[in-house]
Tab-separated table of C-alpha atoms in Angstrom:
chain	number	residue	atom	x	y	z
A	1104	UNK	CA	-10.769	-14.464	8.100
A	1105	UNK	CA	-9.694	-12.638	11.331
A	1106	UNK	CA	-6.657	-10.229	10.609
A	1107	UNK	CA	-3.058	-10.073	12.280
A	1108	UNK	CA	-2.442	-6.767	13.859
A	1109	UNK	CA	0.994	-5.776	13.633
A	1110	UNK	CA	3.683	-3.163	14.127
A	1111	UNK	CA	6.047	-2.162	11.656
A	1112	UNK	CA	8.618	-4.480	12.727
A	1113	UNK	CA	6.505	-7.557	12.793
A	1114	UNK	CA	5.028	-6.720	9.289
A	1115	UNK	CA	8.894	-6.874	8.023
A	1116	UNK	CA	9.161	-10.302	9.736
A	1117	UNK	CA	6.239	-11.588	8.163
A	1118	UNK	CA	7.156	-10.586	4.791
A	1119	UNK	CA	10.739	-11.833	5.622
A	1120	UNK	CA	9.348	-15.432	6.909
A	1121	UNK	CA	7.464	-15.638	3.619
A	1122	UNK	CA	10.671	-14.685	1.461
A	1123	UNK	CA	12.549	-17.530	3.662
A	1124	UNK	CA	9.936	-20.150	2.790
A	1125	UNK	CA	10.413	-19.397	-0.830
A	1126	UNK	CA	8.051	-16.672	-1.963
A	1127	UNK	CA	10.602	-14.030	-3.921
A	1128	UNK	CA	10.000	-10.630	-2.627
A	1129	UNK	CA	8.942	-9.516	-6.098
A	1130	UNK	CA	6.134	-11.749	-5.994
A	1131	UNK	CA	4.903	-10.168	-2.754
A	1132	UNK	CA	5.087	-7.117	-4.327
A	1133	UNK	CA	3.094	-7.900	-7.179
A	1134	UNK	CA	0.515	-9.746	-5.137
A	1135	UNK	CA	0.160	-6.804	-3.401
A	1136	UNK	CA	-0.263	-4.542	-6.077
A	1137	UNK	CA	-2.441	-6.564	-8.056
A	1138	UNK	CA	-4.589	-7.290	-4.742
A	1139	UNK	CA	-4.781	-3.214	-4.797
A	1140	UNK	CA	-5.593	-2.690	-8.146
A	1141	UNK	CA	-8.658	-5.202	-7.950
A	1142	UNK	CA	-9.627	-3.570	-4.834
A	1143	UNK	CA	-9.705	0.120	-6.409
A	1144	UNK	CA	-11.395	-1.565	-9.624
A	1145	UNK	CA	-14.229	-2.939	-7.600
A	1146	UNK	CA	-14.744	0.237	-5.603
A	1147	UNK	CA	-13.825	2.893	-8.009
A	1148	UNK	CA	-15.458	1.545	-11.364
A	1149	UNK	CA	-17.369	4.712	-12.312
A	1150	UNK	CA	-14.205	7.164	-11.354
A	1151	UNK	CA	-11.862	5.191	-13.130
A	1152	UNK	CA	-13.532	6.058	-16.628
A	1153	UNK	CA	-11.775	9.525	-15.802
A	1154	UNK	CA	-8.428	7.930	-15.382
A	1155	UNK	CA	-6.605	7.685	-11.883
A	1156	UNK	CA	-3.446	9.429	-10.661
A	1157	UNK	CA	-0.480	7.506	-9.010
A	1158	UNK	CA	1.965	9.221	-6.616
A	1159	UNK	CA	5.036	6.997	-6.304
A	1160	UNK	CA	8.150	7.280	-4.052
A	1161	UNK	CA	11.606	5.477	-4.235
A	1162	UNK	CA	10.880	1.944	-2.087
A	1163	UNK	CA	8.745	-0.856	-1.738
A	1164	UNK	CA	5.360	1.199	-1.456
A	1165	UNK	CA	6.506	3.132	-4.840
A	1166	UNK	CA	7.045	-0.566	-6.145
A	1167	UNK	CA	3.765	-1.720	-5.168
A	1168	UNK	CA	2.461	1.900	-6.830
A	1169	UNK	CA	3.961	0.825	-10.105
A	1170	UNK	CA	2.464	-2.592	-9.885
A	1171	UNK	CA	-1.057	-1.089	-9.493
A	1172	UNK	CA	-0.485	1.581	-12.465
A	1173	UNK	CA	0.480	-1.177	-14.588
A	1174	UNK	CA	-2.299	-3.459	-13.945
A	1175	UNK	CA	-5.119	-0.702	-14.111
A	1176	UNK	CA	-3.264	0.411	-17.823
A	1177	UNK	CA	-3.283	-3.197	-18.590
A	1178	UNK	CA	-7.185	-2.921	-17.965
A	1179	UNK	CA	-7.815	-0.267	-19.878
A	1180	UNK	CA	-7.385	2.904	-17.466
A	1181	UNK	CA	-5.762	5.937	-18.291
A	1182	UNK	CA	-3.006	6.197	-15.668
A	1183	UNK	CA	-0.720	9.218	-14.896
A	1184	UNK	CA	2.357	8.212	-12.557
A	1185	UNK	CA	3.551	11.367	-10.648
A	1186	UNK	CA	6.946	10.054	-9.705
A	1187	UNK	CA	7.761	11.943	-6.843
A	1188	UNK	CA	11.262	10.250	-6.042
A	1189	UNK	CA	12.368	7.690	-8.725
A	1190	UNK	CA	12.899	4.202	-7.482
A	1191	UNK	CA	16.366	3.212	-7.318
A	1192	UNK	CA	18.435	-0.739	-6.689
A	1193	UNK	CA	19.464	1.175	-3.136
A	1194	UNK	CA	15.961	1.582	-1.834
A	1195	UNK	CA	14.231	-1.278	-3.619
A	1196	UNK	CA	15.571	-3.372	-6.998
A	1197	UNK	CA	12.125	-4.733	-7.213
A	1198	UNK	CA	10.610	-1.319	-7.381
A	1199	UNK	CA	12.921	-0.602	-10.281
A	1200	UNK	CA	11.878	-3.624	-12.085
A	1201	UNK	CA	8.135	-3.202	-11.707
A	1202	UNK	CA	8.649	0.610	-13.162
A	1203	UNK	CA	10.602	-0.811	-15.905
A	1204	UNK	CA	7.647	-3.117	-16.789
A	1205	UNK	CA	4.970	-0.258	-16.237
A	1206	UNK	CA	6.590	2.577	-17.618
A	1207	UNK	CA	5.740	1.907	-21.133
A	1208	UNK	CA	1.787	1.869	-20.295
A	1209	UNK	CA	1.452	4.898	-18.367
A	1210	UNK	CA	1.813	8.708	-18.627
A	1211	UNK	CA	4.584	9.961	-16.597
A	1212	UNK	CA	4.197	13.331	-15.250
A	1213	UNK	CA	6.591	15.381	-13.075
A	1214	UNK	CA	3.630	17.041	-11.171
A	1215	UNK	CA	-0.142	17.346	-11.193
A	1216	UNK	CA	-2.421	20.059	-10.408
A	1217	UNK	CA	-5.559	19.672	-12.008
A	1218	UNK	CA	-8.732	18.198	-10.661
A	1219	UNK	CA	-8.324	14.155	-10.418
A	1220	UNK	CA	-11.404	11.736	-9.534
A	1221	UNK	CA	-9.166	9.344	-8.220
A	1222	UNK	CA	-5.539	9.547	-6.594
A	1223	UNK	CA	-3.385	6.430	-5.298
A	1224	UNK	CA	-0.963	7.349	-2.398
A	1225	UNK	CA	2.568	5.126	-3.070
A	1226	UNK	CA	5.064	7.380	-1.283
A	1227	UNK	CA	5.953	6.213	1.838
A	1228	UNK	CA	5.360	2.639	3.295
A	1229	UNK	CA	5.153	0.649	6.695
A	1230	UNK	CA	9.150	1.038	7.089
A	1231	UNK	CA	8.851	5.189	7.370
A	1232	UNK	CA	9.388	6.879	10.635
A	1233	UNK	CA	9.878	10.330	11.427
A	1234	UNK	CA	8.543	13.658	9.383
A	1235	UNK	CA	8.376	13.525	5.468
A	1236	UNK	CA	10.529	15.976	3.809
A	1237	UNK	CA	11.270	18.158	0.828
A	1238	UNK	CA	9.403	16.562	-2.660
A	1239	UNK	CA	7.397	13.900	-0.554
A	1240	UNK	CA	6.409	16.438	1.976
A	1241	UNK	CA	5.166	18.658	-0.961
A	1242	UNK	CA	3.577	15.882	-2.615
A	1243	UNK	CA	1.790	14.618	0.194
A	1244	UNK	CA	0.297	18.539	0.587
A	1245	UNK	CA	-0.987	18.062	-2.967
A	1246	UNK	CA	-2.774	14.721	-2.443
A	1247	UNK	CA	-4.611	16.590	0.271
A	1248	UNK	CA	-5.492	19.279	-1.732
A	1249	UNK	CA	-6.598	17.209	-4.487
A	1250	UNK	CA	-8.843	15.148	-1.822
A	1251	UNK	CA	-10.135	18.493	-0.783
A	1252	UNK	CA	-11.355	19.257	-3.966
A	1253	UNK	CA	-13.096	16.227	-4.731
A	1254	UNK	CA	-11.023	13.412	-5.252
A	1255	UNK	CA	-11.040	10.168	-3.852
A	1256	UNK	CA	-8.061	8.877	-2.283
A	1257	UNK	CA	-6.836	5.228	-1.880
A	1258	UNK	CA	-3.547	4.840	0.221
A	1259	UNK	CA	-1.281	1.573	-0.347
A	1260	UNK	CA	-0.323	-0.193	2.985
A	1261	UNK	CA	-0.679	3.346	5.289
A	1262	UNK	CA	-1.230	6.760	4.319
A	1263	UNK	CA	2.194	8.402	3.577
A	1264	UNK	CA	3.901	10.106	6.495
A	1265	UNK	CA	1.669	7.936	9.191
A	1266	UNK	CA	3.816	6.032	11.552
A	1267	UNK	CA	2.588	2.237	11.055
A	1268	UNK	CA	3.404	1.315	14.516
A	1269	UNK	CA	2.387	4.369	16.648
A	1270	UNK	CA	-0.135	6.510	14.154
A	1271	UNK	CA	2.007	9.493	15.023
A	1272	UNK	CA	2.223	12.032	12.233
A	1273	UNK	CA	3.216	15.571	11.521
A	1274	UNK	CA	1.657	15.357	8.278
A	1275	UNK	CA	0.223	12.375	6.091
A	1276	UNK	CA	-2.221	11.691	3.383
A	1277	UNK	CA	-5.901	11.746	4.417
A	1278	UNK	CA	-7.354	8.786	2.740
A	1279	UNK	CA	-10.677	7.630	1.845
A	1280	UNK	CA	-9.556	3.871	2.178
A	1281	UNK	CA	-6.309	2.422	3.190
A	1282	UNK	CA	-5.387	-1.176	1.585
A	1283	UNK	CA	-3.073	-2.914	4.161
A	1284	UNK	CA	-1.280	-5.651	2.795
A	1285	UNK	CA	-1.131	-9.001	4.626
A	1286	UNK	CA	-2.925	-7.500	8.158
A	1287	UNK	CA	-3.913	-4.407	9.283
A	1288	UNK	CA	-1.014	-1.946	10.505
A	1289	UNK	CA	-1.373	-1.191	14.416
A	1290	UNK	CA	-0.942	2.712	13.264
A	1291	UNK	CA	-4.133	2.514	11.101
A	1292	UNK	CA	-6.095	1.781	14.130
A	1293	UNK	CA	-4.649	4.600	16.387
A	1294	UNK	CA	-5.144	7.010	13.514
A	1295	UNK	CA	-8.145	6.375	11.874
A	1296	UNK	CA	-9.216	9.968	11.011
A	1297	UNK	CA	-6.490	9.639	8.574
A	1298	UNK	CA	-7.199	6.175	6.981
A	1299	UNK	CA	-10.748	6.013	6.008
A	1300	UNK	CA	-11.905	2.905	5.954
A	1301	UNK	CA	-9.339	0.085	6.371
A	1302	UNK	CA	-8.906	-2.940	3.902
A	1303	UNK	CA	-6.884	-6.010	4.724
A	1304	UNK	CA	-5.682	-7.373	1.508
A	1305	UNK	CA	-4.349	-11.030	1.445
A	1306	UNK	CA	-1.184	-11.477	0.127
A	1307	UNK	CA	-0.104	-15.052	0.901
A	1308	UNK	CA	1.818	-14.248	4.145
A	1309	UNK	CA	-0.726	-17.118	5.977
A	1310	UNK	CA	0.177	-19.764	3.681
A	1311	UNK	CA	1.229	-22.463	6.153
A	1312	UNK	CA	2.976	-24.806	3.784
A	1313	UNK	CA	4.727	-28.009	5.214
A	1314	UNK	CA	7.849	-26.276	5.401
A	1315	UNK	CA	6.388	-23.968	7.944
A	1316	UNK	CA	8.153	-24.233	11.400
A	1317	UNK	CA	6.751	-24.441	14.640
A	1318	UNK	CA	8.718	-21.148	15.541
A	1319	UNK	CA	6.822	-19.271	12.922
A	1320	UNK	CA	3.601	-20.602	14.081
A	1321	UNK	CA	4.636	-19.746	17.834
A	1322	UNK	CA	5.649	-16.330	16.628
A	1323	UNK	CA	2.356	-15.247	14.902
A	1324	UNK	CA	-0.121	-16.938	17.403
A	1325	UNK	CA	1.308	-14.071	19.664
A	1326	UNK	CA	-0.117	-11.253	17.576
A	1327	UNK	CA	-3.014	-9.703	18.441
A	1328	UNK	CA	-6.152	-10.418	15.878
A	1329	UNK	CA	-8.879	-8.209	14.802
A	1330	UNK	CA	-12.078	-9.590	14.098
A	1331	UNK	CA	-15.226	-8.487	12.817
A	1332	UNK	CA	-19.071	-9.154	13.274
A	1333	UNK	CA	-18.963	-11.443	10.738
A	1334	UNK	CA	-16.515	-13.410	11.969
A	1335	UNK	CA	-17.833	-13.628	15.358
A	1336	UNK	CA	-21.215	-14.705	13.916
């Protein structure tokens, strides 16, 4: 299927529409994290034998990271989570719940300076604007250092520090693959050198049930669509 190309605001509106149609926000997070874990497992089966390091932030993107961490751990992967900022109910109650569900199955670390075969970036998501600061900025630098030493980096939704709408960044994660949920964020196409391969993962936002409204259909038909050669053929 072709993929919608969305700004940060349009992405949030699509999520909100799915929630209004009856899909709980936590279910969307679980779908995103499980789909990402499946894609990572398929791509990096050999690297996963050496374990994986997941860097998490305090919001929904961090929650996605906790779902990935818990899912991979249940599949027998040794998972280390670097909790750069602890999930809080103020930032994301769903992230707090997913952290609690996964924390007993992973190794929790304050930092990670050793060599790593595979790193997952779950620090900052689509809603981030501005410049990364403090511990998050330091974690981005650490991820990029690990990348420079041979680690492969998978970014969840957007590379942390990248503006999902404009592609602007003062500093951001340099990813080998970016797993974008429910469509492709416009900023990814404007900053391809930071994103590696871009993969759109279906999390059920396009499920047009009987309750889908004419207003929603009209709104989404106005979004640009990215098509590939296979779709054109």
